[in-house]
Tab-separated table of C-alpha atoms in Angstrom:
chain	number	residue	atom	x	y	z
A	92	MET	CA	-27.267	15.176	16.805
A	93	THR	CA	-26.839	16.047	20.487
A	94	HIS	CA	-29.703	15.332	22.847
A	95	HIS	CA	-29.598	17.531	25.937
A	96	THR	CA	-31.774	15.500	28.238
A	97	SER	CA	-30.794	17.635	31.224
A	98	PRO	CA	-32.119	21.089	30.434
A	99	LYS	CA	-30.412	24.375	31.055
A	100	ALA	CA	-31.498	25.983	34.291
A	101	GLY	CA	-33.678	29.061	34.033
A	102	THR	CA	-32.088	32.476	34.202
A	103	ALA	CA	-31.134	33.062	37.829
A	104	HIS	CA	-33.483	35.659	39.289
A	105	ALA	CA	-34.800	33.846	42.314
A	106	SER	CA	-36.954	36.665	43.629
A	107	ALA	CA	-38.415	37.932	40.337
A	108	ALA	CA	-41.361	35.664	39.635
A	109	PRO	CA	-41.589	36.331	35.863
A	110	MET	CA	-38.079	34.987	35.363
A	111	ALA	CA	-38.660	31.642	37.065
A	112	SER	CA	-38.401	28.507	34.999
A	113	MET	CA	-41.080	25.943	35.596
A	114	GLY	CA	-41.061	22.177	35.726
A	115	ALA	CA	-42.906	20.167	33.107
A	116	SER	CA	-42.785	16.536	32.089
A	117	LEU	CA	-43.159	15.758	28.406
A	118	THR	CA	-42.756	12.524	26.523
A	119	ILE	CA	-40.968	13.286	23.281
A	120	ASN	CA	-40.664	10.566	20.646
A	121	GLY	CA	-41.354	7.983	23.333
A	122	THR	CA	-38.735	9.265	25.779
A	123	PRO	CA	-39.921	10.890	29.032
A	124	HIS	CA	-38.248	14.216	29.833
A	125	GLN	CA	-38.346	16.171	33.098
A	126	LEU	CA	-37.735	19.721	31.933
A	127	LEU	CA	-37.249	23.167	33.372
A	128	ILE	CA	-38.768	25.619	30.944
A	129	GLU	CA	-38.988	29.384	30.814
A	130	PRO	CA	-42.733	29.975	30.413
A	131	TRP	CA	-42.337	32.041	27.226
A	132	THR	CA	-40.549	29.195	25.401
A	133	THR	CA	-42.534	27.728	22.534
A	134	LEU	CA	-42.603	23.995	21.920
A	135	LEU	CA	-40.686	24.661	18.684
A	136	ASP	CA	-37.865	26.456	20.492
A	137	LEU	CA	-37.813	23.808	23.229
A	138	LEU	CA	-37.382	21.065	20.630
A	139	ARG	CA	-34.727	22.841	18.587
A	140	GLU	CA	-32.770	24.831	21.161
A	141	GLN	CA	-33.123	22.906	24.405
A	142	LEU	CA	-33.393	19.318	23.130
A	143	GLY	CA	-31.411	19.553	19.884
A	144	LEU	CA	-34.244	18.050	17.842
A	145	THR	CA	-33.725	20.210	14.764
A	146	GLY	CA	-35.814	18.099	12.385
A	147	THR	CA	-38.764	20.358	13.197
A	148	LYS	CA	-38.225	23.553	11.223
A	149	LYS	CA	-38.880	27.190	12.006
A	150	GLY	CA	-40.369	28.871	8.953
A	151	CYS	CA	-42.619	31.841	9.653
A	152	ASP	CA	-42.864	31.335	13.460
A	153	HIS	CA	-46.469	32.621	13.244
A	154	GLY	CA	-48.540	29.554	12.394
A	155	GLN	CA	-48.819	30.459	8.737
A	156	CYS	CA	-46.468	27.997	7.007
A	157	GLY	CA	-46.707	24.630	8.779
A	158	ALA	CA	-42.941	23.912	8.751
A	159	CYS	CA	-43.055	23.428	12.535
A	160	THR	CA	-45.869	20.853	12.476
A	161	VAL	CA	-45.549	18.095	15.100
A	162	LEU	CA	-47.985	15.613	16.602
A	163	LEU	CA	-49.244	16.511	20.078
A	164	ASP	CA	-50.989	13.550	21.705
A	165	GLY	CA	-51.322	12.161	18.183
A	166	ARG	CA	-52.760	15.275	16.557
A	167	ARG	CA	-50.942	17.734	14.330
A	168	ILE	CA	-50.391	21.251	15.616
A	169	ASN	CA	-48.102	24.218	14.896
A	170	SER	CA	-45.361	23.897	17.527
A	171	CYS	CA	-44.462	27.598	17.125
A	172	LEU	CA	-47.779	28.629	18.707
A	173	LYS	CA	-47.672	26.398	21.807
A	174	LEU	CA	-46.055	27.441	25.049
A	175	ALA	CA	-44.029	24.366	26.020
A	176	VAL	CA	-44.753	24.782	29.732
A	177	SER	CA	-48.474	24.386	29.037
A	178	LEU	CA	-47.915	20.867	27.656
A	179	ASP	CA	-47.037	19.223	30.991
A	180	GLY	CA	-48.049	15.555	30.765
A	181	SER	CA	-48.332	15.510	26.963
A	182	GLU	CA	-46.760	13.331	24.291
A	183	VAL	CA	-45.014	14.946	21.339
A	184	THR	CA	-43.902	13.181	18.166
A	185	THR	CA	-41.538	14.950	15.796
A	186	VAL	CA	-40.245	13.805	12.423
A	187	GLU	CA	-37.347	12.142	14.277
A	188	GLY	CA	-39.890	9.979	16.090
A	189	LEU	CA	-41.670	8.873	12.920
A	190	GLY	CA	-38.694	7.287	11.208
A	191	GLN	CA	-34.938	7.269	10.888
A	192	ALA	CA	-32.376	6.561	8.184
A	193	GLY	CA	-32.670	2.877	7.316
A	194	ARG	CA	-36.060	2.641	9.040
A	195	LEU	CA	-38.199	5.104	7.142
A	196	HIS	CA	-41.822	5.848	7.903
A	197	PRO	CA	-44.001	4.896	4.918
A	198	LEU	CA	-44.631	8.612	4.308
A	199	GLN	CA	-40.895	9.335	4.216
A	200	ALA	CA	-40.408	6.505	1.718
A	201	ALA	CA	-43.332	7.767	-0.365
A	202	PHE	CA	-41.963	11.337	-0.385
A	203	ILE	CA	-38.672	9.993	-1.807
A	204	GLU	CA	-40.449	7.708	-4.264
A	205	HIS	CA	-42.649	10.554	-5.564
A	206	ASP	CA	-39.940	13.257	-5.540
A	207	ALA	CA	-42.224	15.227	-3.208
A	208	PHE	CA	-39.689	17.896	-2.264
A	209	GLN	CA	-37.003	20.099	-3.692
A	210	CYS	CA	-35.217	22.153	-1.025
A	211	GLY	CA	-36.692	19.974	1.738
A	212	TYR	CA	-37.237	22.695	4.325
A	213	CYS	CA	-40.991	22.179	4.572
A	214	THR	CA	-40.720	18.382	4.362
A	215	PRO	CA	-40.604	17.425	8.084
A	216	GLY	CA	-43.729	19.535	8.627
A	217	GLN	CA	-45.402	18.072	5.540
A	218	ILE	CA	-44.676	14.531	6.738
A	219	CYS	CA	-45.889	15.152	10.304
A	220	SER	CA	-48.971	16.865	8.899
A	221	ALA	CA	-49.660	13.945	6.553
A	222	ALA	CA	-49.282	11.507	9.460
A	223	GLY	CA	-51.865	13.575	11.348
A	224	LEU	CA	-54.143	13.698	8.303
A	225	ILE	CA	-54.102	9.898	7.975
A	226	ALA	CA	-54.750	9.405	11.701
A	227	GLU	CA	-57.633	11.907	11.665
A	228	GLY	CA	-59.362	9.995	8.868
A	229	HIS	CA	-61.250	12.893	7.258
A	230	ALA	CA	-59.584	12.760	3.825
A	231	ARG	CA	-60.067	10.160	1.129
A	232	SER	CA	-59.962	11.875	-2.271
A	233	ARG	CA	-57.155	13.926	-3.798
A	234	GLU	CA	-59.248	17.077	-3.308
A	235	GLU	CA	-59.691	16.264	0.364
A	236	VAL	CA	-55.987	15.549	0.787
A	237	ARG	CA	-55.089	18.898	-0.774
A	238	GLU	CA	-57.592	20.737	1.408
A	239	GLN	CA	-56.418	18.895	4.529
A	240	MET	CA	-52.761	19.648	3.695
A	241	SER	CA	-53.450	23.367	3.114
A	242	GLY	CA	-51.749	24.291	6.401
A	243	ASN	CA	-48.361	23.314	4.949
A	244	LEU	CA	-46.791	25.668	2.422
A	245	CYS	CA	-44.111	24.527	-0.025
A	246	ARG	CA	-42.320	27.473	-1.602
A	247	CYS	CA	-40.709	25.123	-4.173
A	248	GLY	CA	-44.212	24.199	-5.317
A	249	ALA	CA	-43.962	20.410	-4.963
A	250	TYR	CA	-47.657	20.173	-4.124
A	251	THR	CA	-48.623	17.774	-6.905
A	252	ASN	CA	-46.044	15.210	-5.836
A	253	ILE	CA	-46.767	15.761	-2.142
A	254	ALA	CA	-50.431	14.949	-2.788
A	255	ASP	CA	-49.352	11.848	-4.757
A	256	ALA	CA	-47.146	10.651	-1.885
A	257	VAL	CA	-49.786	11.239	0.787
A	258	LEU	CA	-52.527	9.621	-1.315
A	259	GLU	CA	-50.415	6.530	-1.909
A	260	VAL	CA	-49.815	5.963	1.810
A	261	LEU	CA	-53.443	6.811	2.610
A	262	GLU	CA	-54.717	4.268	0.079
A	263	LYS	CA	-52.250	1.551	1.105
A	264	GLY	CA	-53.287	2.041	4.708
A	265	ASP	CA	-49.862	1.062	6.061
A	266	ALA	CA	-48.966	4.234	7.966
A	267	ARG	CA	-47.865	3.327	11.457
B	122	MET	CA	-42.201	37.912	23.910
B	123	ASN	CA	-42.253	39.726	27.247
B	124	PRO	CA	-41.554	37.757	30.445
B	125	PHE	CA	-44.684	36.921	32.414
B	126	VAL	CA	-45.888	34.990	35.421
B	127	TYR	CA	-47.437	31.703	34.386
B	128	ALA	CA	-50.161	29.906	36.320
B	129	ARG	CA	-52.223	26.812	35.520
B	130	PRO	CA	-55.202	26.623	37.866
B	131	ASP	CA	-57.162	23.370	38.204
B	132	ALA	CA	-60.586	24.915	38.797
B	133	LEU	CA	-62.709	27.745	37.476
B	134	PRO	CA	-62.949	29.848	40.682
B	135	GLU	CA	-59.150	29.958	40.940
B	136	ALA	CA	-58.828	30.858	37.251
B	137	VAL	CA	-61.300	33.715	37.686
B	138	ARG	CA	-59.450	34.924	40.776
B	139	LEU	CA	-56.098	34.845	38.945
B	140	GLY	CA	-57.592	36.531	35.904
B	141	ALA	CA	-59.029	39.448	37.863
B	142	THR	CA	-55.790	41.421	38.217
B	143	GLY	CA	-56.336	43.489	35.087
B	144	ARG	CA	-52.909	42.459	33.757
B	145	ALA	CA	-53.686	38.816	33.034
B	146	ALA	CA	-54.485	36.979	29.816
B	147	PHE	CA	-56.256	33.622	29.717
B	148	LEU	CA	-54.372	31.034	27.623
B	149	ALA	CA	-56.388	28.307	25.902
B	150	GLY	CA	-55.172	26.954	22.533
B	151	GLY	CA	-52.745	29.852	22.202
B	152	THR	CA	-52.978	30.094	18.414
B	153	ASN	CA	-53.755	33.814	18.499
B	154	LEU	CA	-52.512	34.930	21.936
B	155	VAL	CA	-49.001	33.446	21.559
B	156	ASP	CA	-48.693	35.040	18.135
B	157	LEU	CA	-49.803	38.432	19.485
B	158	MET	CA	-47.288	38.105	22.318
B	159	LYS	CA	-44.488	37.399	19.828
B	160	GLU	CA	-45.426	40.608	18.011
B	161	ASN	CA	-45.551	42.561	21.294
B	162	VAL	CA	-49.169	43.429	20.554
B	163	ALA	CA	-50.210	41.519	23.678
B	164	ARG	CA	-47.968	42.013	26.714
B	165	PRO	CA	-49.719	40.346	29.662
B	166	ALA	CA	-47.943	40.422	33.027
B	167	GLU	CA	-49.625	37.151	33.908
B	168	VAL	CA	-50.707	34.261	31.711
B	169	VAL	CA	-53.427	32.115	33.240
B	170	ASP	CA	-53.405	28.759	31.461
B	171	ILE	CA	-56.996	27.469	31.615
B	172	ASN	CA	-56.348	24.168	29.857
B	173	ARG	CA	-56.868	22.162	33.050
B	174	LEU	CA	-60.413	23.461	33.551
B	175	ALA	CA	-63.260	21.039	32.903
B	176	LEU	CA	-64.657	22.909	29.875
B	177	ARG	CA	-64.017	20.227	27.229
B	178	ASP	CA	-67.459	18.629	26.857
B	179	ILE	CA	-70.264	18.886	24.337
B	180	VAL	CA	-73.539	18.084	26.110
B	181	GLU	CA	-77.256	18.106	25.375
B	182	ILE	CA	-79.308	20.997	26.765
B	183	ASP	CA	-82.750	20.267	28.223
B	184	GLY	CA	-85.381	21.200	25.663
B	185	GLY	CA	-83.029	20.668	22.732
B	186	GLY	CA	-79.793	22.326	21.735
B	187	LEU	CA	-76.159	21.613	22.492
B	188	ARG	CA	-73.759	23.196	24.943
B	189	ILE	CA	-70.230	23.239	23.559
B	190	GLY	CA	-67.465	23.788	26.070
B	191	ALA	CA	-65.114	26.733	25.689
B	192	LEU	CA	-62.067	24.445	25.612
B	193	VAL	CA	-63.389	22.003	23.007
B	194	THR	CA	-61.140	22.481	19.992
B	195	ASN	CA	-62.530	23.850	16.749
B	196	ALA	CA	-61.734	20.477	15.109
B	197	ASP	CA	-63.484	18.406	17.779
B	198	THR	CA	-66.508	20.676	17.470
B	199	ALA	CA	-66.691	20.490	13.672
B	200	TYR	CA	-66.264	16.702	13.617
B	201	ASP	CA	-68.642	15.974	16.502
B	202	GLU	CA	-71.394	13.737	15.122
B	203	ARG	CA	-74.174	15.758	16.798
B	204	VAL	CA	-72.789	19.048	15.462
B	205	ARG	CA	-72.404	17.610	11.956
B	206	ARG	CA	-75.942	16.282	11.914
B	207	ARG	CA	-77.821	19.080	13.683
B	208	TYR	CA	-75.622	22.145	13.019
B	209	PRO	CA	-73.964	21.549	9.637
B	210	LEU	CA	-73.760	25.334	9.166
B	211	LEU	CA	-71.464	25.585	12.190
B	212	CYS	CA	-69.434	22.589	11.032
B	213	SER	CA	-69.020	24.106	7.569
B	214	ALA	CA	-67.968	27.516	8.874
B	215	ILE	CA	-65.357	26.023	11.204
B	216	LEU	CA	-63.895	23.883	8.409
B	217	ALA	CA	-63.761	26.935	6.122
B	218	GLY	CA	-61.342	28.596	8.539
B	219	ALA	CA	-57.625	28.288	9.295
B	220	SER	CA	-55.798	24.966	8.754
B	221	PRO	CA	-56.135	21.489	10.288
B	222	GLN	CA	-53.167	22.196	12.597
B	223	LEU	CA	-54.744	25.408	13.871
B	224	ARG	CA	-58.201	23.869	14.245
B	225	ASN	CA	-56.656	21.039	16.320
B	226	ALA	CA	-55.246	23.573	18.776
B	227	ALA	CA	-57.668	26.494	18.661
B	228	THR	CA	-60.585	26.384	21.093
B	229	ASN	CA	-64.153	27.636	20.809
B	230	GLY	CA	-63.702	30.280	23.504
B	231	GLY	CA	-60.527	31.422	21.811
B	232	ASN	CA	-62.230	31.626	18.442
B	233	LEU	CA	-64.694	34.162	19.872
B	234	ASN	CA	-61.912	36.171	21.483
B	235	GLN	CA	-59.374	36.218	18.649
B	236	ARG	CA	-58.264	39.688	17.609
B	237	THR	CA	-58.521	41.342	14.218
B	238	ARG	CA	-55.878	40.558	11.575
B	239	CYS	CA	-55.700	44.241	10.531
B	240	TYR	CA	-52.085	44.822	9.384
B	241	TYR	CA	-51.809	47.999	11.418
B	242	PHE	CA	-53.078	46.380	14.611
B	243	TYR	CA	-50.352	43.742	14.233
B	244	ASP	CA	-47.510	46.143	13.390
B	245	VAL	CA	-46.459	48.030	16.505
B	246	GLN	CA	-44.490	50.478	14.322
B	247	THR	CA	-47.753	51.883	12.920
B	248	PRO	CA	-50.583	53.787	14.625
B	249	CYS	CA	-53.651	51.854	15.780
B	250	ASN	CA	-56.461	52.994	18.046
B	251	LYS	CA	-57.345	49.409	18.887
B	252	ARG	CA	-53.828	48.614	20.114
B	253	GLU	CA	-52.937	52.026	21.576
B	254	PRO	CA	-55.986	54.263	22.152
B	255	GLY	CA	-55.520	57.753	20.714
B	256	GLN	CA	-52.758	56.891	18.245
B	257	GLY	CA	-54.985	57.147	15.173
B	258	CYS	CA	-55.841	54.595	12.510
B	259	GLY	CA	-53.269	53.612	9.891
B	260	ALA	CA	-55.818	51.724	7.834
B	261	ILE	CA	-57.991	54.754	7.097
B	262	GLY	CA	-56.321	56.186	4.019
B	263	GLY	CA	-53.809	53.316	4.092
B	264	ALA	CA	-53.821	49.741	2.788
B	265	ASN	CA	-57.356	48.616	3.539
B	266	ARG	CA	-58.250	45.793	1.160
B	267	ILE	CA	-59.347	43.533	4.052
B	268	HIS	CA	-61.198	46.160	6.064
B	269	ALA	CA	-64.787	46.924	7.024
B	270	ILE	CA	-67.517	48.233	4.743
B	271	LEU	CA	-70.213	48.282	7.439
B	272	GLY	CA	-70.402	49.633	10.986
B	273	ALA	CA	-66.914	51.176	10.960
B	274	SER	CA	-66.050	54.330	12.891
B	275	PRO	CA	-63.611	57.211	12.320
B	276	GLN	CA	-61.492	55.471	14.983
B	277	CYS	CA	-61.305	51.959	13.511
B	278	ILE	CA	-62.204	50.039	10.354
B	279	ALA	CA	-60.986	46.597	11.484
B	280	THR	CA	-62.994	43.423	10.879
B	281	HIS	CA	-63.564	40.406	13.105
B	282	PRO	CA	-61.709	37.538	11.414
B	283	SER	CA	-63.708	34.488	12.575
B	284	ASP	CA	-65.696	32.157	10.330
B	285	MET	CA	-67.130	30.182	13.244
B	286	CYS	CA	-68.622	33.330	14.778
B	287	VAL	CA	-70.519	34.149	11.582
B	288	ALA	CA	-72.326	30.817	11.871
B	289	LEU	CA	-72.878	31.315	15.612
B	290	ALA	CA	-74.449	34.704	14.869
B	291	ALA	CA	-76.828	33.117	12.354
B	292	LEU	CA	-77.681	30.342	14.822
B	293	GLU	CA	-78.322	32.934	17.575
B	294	ALA	CA	-76.042	31.099	19.983
B	295	VAL	CA	-75.703	32.203	23.604
B	296	VAL	CA	-72.309	32.764	25.241
B	297	ARG	CA	-71.930	31.608	28.851
B	298	VAL	CA	-69.338	33.497	30.884
B	299	THR	CA	-68.062	33.467	34.462
B	300	GLY	CA	-66.246	36.333	36.123
B	301	PRO	CA	-65.591	38.048	39.435
B	302	GLN	CA	-69.309	38.947	39.610
B	303	GLY	CA	-70.469	35.400	38.921
B	304	GLU	CA	-72.035	33.704	35.934
B	305	ARG	CA	-74.108	35.282	33.147
B	306	THR	CA	-75.204	34.646	29.575
B	307	ILE	CA	-74.749	36.953	26.593
B	308	PRO	CA	-76.837	36.645	23.380
B	309	PHE	CA	-74.407	36.242	20.482
B	310	GLU	CA	-75.608	39.466	18.864
B	311	ASP	CA	-74.479	41.371	21.976
B	312	TYR	CA	-71.166	39.549	22.441
B	313	HIS	CA	-69.056	41.322	19.808
B	314	ARG	CA	-69.422	45.079	19.331
B	315	LEU	CA	-68.867	47.800	16.763
B	316	PRO	CA	-65.740	49.926	17.268
B	317	GLY	CA	-67.396	53.310	17.915
B	318	ASN	CA	-65.220	55.478	20.132
B	319	GLU	CA	-63.764	52.503	22.021
B	320	PRO	CA	-62.181	50.359	19.301
B	321	TRP	CA	-59.948	48.590	21.840
B	322	LYS	CA	-63.035	46.755	23.078
B	323	ASP	CA	-63.743	43.819	20.754
B	324	ASN	CA	-66.555	42.427	22.868
B	325	THR	CA	-68.739	43.066	25.880
B	326	LEU	CA	-66.894	40.823	28.345
B	327	ALA	CA	-66.304	42.586	31.653
B	328	PRO	CA	-62.708	42.615	32.943
B	329	GLY	CA	-61.749	39.170	34.227
B	330	GLU	CA	-64.700	37.366	32.641
B	331	LEU	CA	-64.022	34.008	31.032
B	332	VAL	CA	-66.084	32.242	28.369
B	333	THR	CA	-67.089	28.803	29.674
B	334	ALA	CA	-69.442	27.498	26.968
B	335	ILE	CA	-71.518	28.341	23.908
B	336	ASP	CA	-75.155	27.239	23.843
B	337	LEU	CA	-76.652	26.304	20.482
B	338	PRO	CA	-80.456	26.691	20.327
B	339	PRO	CA	-82.538	23.743	19.049
B	340	GLU	CA	-83.048	25.175	15.526
B	341	GLY	CA	-79.964	24.286	13.468
B	342	PHE	CA	-81.347	24.900	9.948
B	343	ALA	CA	-79.889	21.535	8.908
B	344	ALA	CA	-82.016	21.223	5.747
B	345	HIS	CA	-81.440	24.712	4.318
B	346	HIS	CA	-78.146	26.377	5.109
B	347	THR	CA	-74.840	27.380	3.589
B	348	TYR	CA	-71.525	28.975	4.513
B	349	LEU	CA	-70.106	30.712	1.470
B	350	LYS	CA	-66.599	32.132	1.965
B	351	LEU	CA	-64.789	34.239	-0.623
B	352	ARG	CA	-61.066	34.920	-0.192
B	353	ASP	CA	-57.797	35.493	-2.019
B	354	ARG	CA	-56.785	31.787	-1.884
B	355	LEU	CA	-59.060	28.755	-1.998
B	356	SER	CA	-57.848	27.563	1.402
B	357	TYR	CA	-56.162	28.898	4.500
B	358	ALA	CA	-57.023	32.573	4.079
B	359	PHE	CA	-59.315	34.917	5.944
B	360	ALA	CA	-62.616	35.853	4.366
B	361	LEU	CA	-62.895	38.959	2.247
B	362	VAL	CA	-66.623	38.349	2.390
B	363	SER	CA	-68.463	35.376	3.867
B	364	VAL	CA	-72.158	34.632	4.219
B	365	ALA	CA	-73.870	32.268	6.654
B	366	VAL	CA	-77.494	31.467	5.883
B	367	GLY	CA	-79.960	29.391	7.871
B	368	MET	CA	-83.415	29.041	6.343
B	369	ARG	CA	-86.583	27.139	7.145
B	370	VAL	CA	-88.786	26.510	4.123
B	371	GLU	CA	-92.422	25.498	4.589
B	372	GLU	CA	-94.838	24.910	1.715
B	373	GLY	CA	-92.521	26.661	-0.707
B	374	ARG	CA	-92.164	29.798	1.405
B	375	VAL	CA	-89.467	31.164	3.692
B	376	ALA	CA	-90.779	30.405	7.192
B	377	ASP	CA	-87.662	31.539	9.059
B	378	LEU	CA	-84.373	33.034	7.984
B	379	ARG	CA	-81.051	34.188	9.372
B	380	ILE	CA	-78.267	35.836	7.405
B	381	ALA	CA	-74.899	36.813	8.871
B	382	LEU	CA	-71.916	38.299	7.048
B	383	GLY	CA	-68.228	37.852	7.843
B	384	GLY	CA	-65.217	39.888	6.733
B	385	VAL	CA	-67.214	43.095	6.410
B	386	ALA	CA	-67.490	44.545	9.927
B	387	HIS	CA	-66.085	44.620	13.457
B	388	LYS	CA	-68.563	41.853	14.311
B	389	PRO	CA	-70.642	39.299	12.395
B	390	TRP	CA	-73.096	41.510	10.522
B	391	ARG	CA	-76.847	41.007	10.745
B	392	ARG	CA	-79.870	43.113	9.749
B	393	PRO	CA	-82.954	41.455	11.234
B	394	GLN	CA	-85.216	43.826	9.247
B	395	ALA	CA	-83.847	42.425	5.980
B	396	GLU	CA	-84.574	38.905	7.222
B	397	ALA	CA	-88.086	39.825	8.387
B	398	ALA	CA	-88.911	41.233	4.941
B	399	MET	CA	-88.306	37.782	3.424
B	400	ARG	CA	-90.497	35.764	5.792
B	401	GLY	CA	-93.605	34.341	4.186
B	402	GLN	CA	-92.277	34.979	0.674
B	403	ALA	CA	-91.477	32.411	-1.975
B	404	PRO	CA	-87.710	32.218	-2.602
B	405	SER	CA	-86.735	34.060	-5.781
B	406	ARG	CA	-83.747	35.907	-7.180
B	407	GLU	CA	-85.599	39.236	-6.820
B	408	LEU	CA	-86.267	38.493	-3.155
B	409	PHE	CA	-82.606	37.571	-2.571
B	410	GLU	CA	-81.436	40.764	-4.272
B	411	ALA	CA	-83.750	42.820	-2.084
B	412	ALA	CA	-82.345	41.076	1.002
B	413	ALA	CA	-78.792	41.846	-0.130
B	414	GLN	CA	-79.778	45.471	-0.643
B	415	GLY	CA	-81.210	45.594	2.886
B	416	LEU	CA	-78.182	43.956	4.506
B	417	LEU	CA	-75.750	46.285	2.759
B	418	GLU	CA	-77.635	49.541	3.157
B	419	GLY	CA	-75.148	52.217	4.222
B	420	ALA	CA	-72.115	50.166	3.169
B	421	MET	CA	-69.072	52.345	2.534
B	422	GLY	CA	-65.729	51.424	1.019
B	423	GLN	CA	-62.378	52.790	2.153
B	424	GLY	CA	-60.687	52.705	-1.257
B	425	ASP	CA	-58.866	49.372	-1.551
B	426	ASN	CA	-61.916	47.492	-0.274
B	427	ASP	CA	-64.598	49.171	-2.427
B	428	PHE	CA	-64.884	45.897	-4.350
B	429	LYS	CA	-66.303	44.219	-1.252
B	430	ILE	CA	-69.671	45.956	-1.661
B	431	PRO	CA	-70.628	44.385	-5.027
B	432	LEU	CA	-68.845	41.173	-3.987
B	433	ALA	CA	-70.957	40.958	-0.821
B	434	ARG	CA	-74.153	41.701	-2.771
B	435	ARG	CA	-73.502	38.827	-5.157
B	436	ALA	CA	-72.318	36.501	-2.377
B	437	ILE	CA	-75.536	37.084	-0.416
B	438	VAL	CA	-77.699	36.303	-3.463
B	439	ARG	CA	-75.652	33.174	-4.203
B	440	ALA	CA	-75.708	32.003	-0.587
B	441	LEU	CA	-79.485	32.475	-0.326
B	442	SER	CA	-79.884	30.458	-3.552
B	443	GLN	CA	-77.696	27.665	-2.148
B	444	ALA	CA	-79.621	27.559	1.123
B	445	ALA	CA	-83.051	27.654	-0.521
B	446	ALA	CA	-82.069	24.815	-2.866
B	447	GLY	CA	-80.622	22.759	-0.009
B	448	THR	CA	-77.244	22.615	-1.759
B	449	PRO	CA	-74.761	24.055	0.745
B	450	GLN	CA	-71.300	25.180	-0.332
B	451	SER	CA	-68.705	22.380	-0.024
B	452	GLN	CA	-65.590	23.298	1.950
B	453	THR	CA	-63.536	20.797	-0.088
B	454	ASP	CA	-64.770	21.316	-3.627
B	455	LYS	CA	-64.506	25.104	-3.742
B	456	ARG	CA	-66.380	25.565	-7.003
B	457	ILE	CA	-69.359	27.753	-6.212
B	458	ALA	CA	-72.600	26.008	-7.119
């Protein structure tokens, strides 16, 4: 994976104000970035197109599927509905920041253990959402987990195993 | 999304000044505005990001009540200990809506100002009087399962999509706004409007006005309330019909009562006469059915949504039963008690 830490400059139209890129500093997966961002760029597009962090997926691009879920200052949001420029000074954690091959986050390990995915497209969003769910602390029972995970669709229908995986990590209490 | 000029003012006066151009949109959580901009439904020349304004507090009001800042997120409002304890109806309605991700981003001011989810409003290839005045209404005679049964006009049959606002209507909240002409307050009943001949106006905000806070009156109906939401999926779907009830019961009789309906009109729907007719009466199924009749008088289906009229009648009776019994609808266990 290529990490473009020096962003592309904004489209050159010095006099036309709407075309100007703007500066913003974001900490992404623990790394500070000084970025130039076109104001109409969503956080999702910034991550995928400008920073090469393609773990976060674009599903519906309208906040209806949850595939783009990331943690913003520790709380889960839909990255497709946030203008990146508005997040100056914020911290973003994507699935790449939760764990890596050989150093899996407990939720990643539990998703494998419980066979909680088929095609895998929704999985990064499911895992970020589950990390947010555990941090928020409003879910204890299976019913509450399912309700609190309702913002993440899985078109393969792996919901039963997803709930199992999330519940296991929730009950063990070892999510980082 | 169209290119725009972006500004992030640090203080309210500057935000109001920047917002007064007539071409600006205020950006808070962005969960609706950014989506509308992607669809080219909203095409602001300027986006005024208000996230740096100091509107993120929930504070006590002298004489009772809570003032909830416009930029407090829906999640932080619903999980606030004071809101949970004193305004469980509001908490329940917020948690009935959207998803955890959206509630973490969406703000209270934005919840009030979100636009309808009418398919035709969202699809710029189809006619819509709300989006483009004078184009006509695609929903009338079209696909209108989710549309209004009350207060619609020949111009527009859209509904207001919020759950939170249905509870705020029942609580008789007050909206605080600041604009080029200064500060004012708007009773919740007067905040949203019916479409009439100006369906492009969702609310009574003057151009450039910004919501700064929502005041909750002291009476929260904590003992007898419910938010009953009926929809096509158990979670993460807009209401087809929802009912917010706040009731005060004294010596076995209804001492005070508020009923507001969601999913049925261009604004949260109330009929104070129907509420007044119940005061002083002992709760009973007959009384609840009469209230439902009163609330729905004049209801008219558009074809696909005809089912909403009997659905709303039954939902009102059920919600009044839940509130009277002090057994509010759970937003986790969706079985209807």
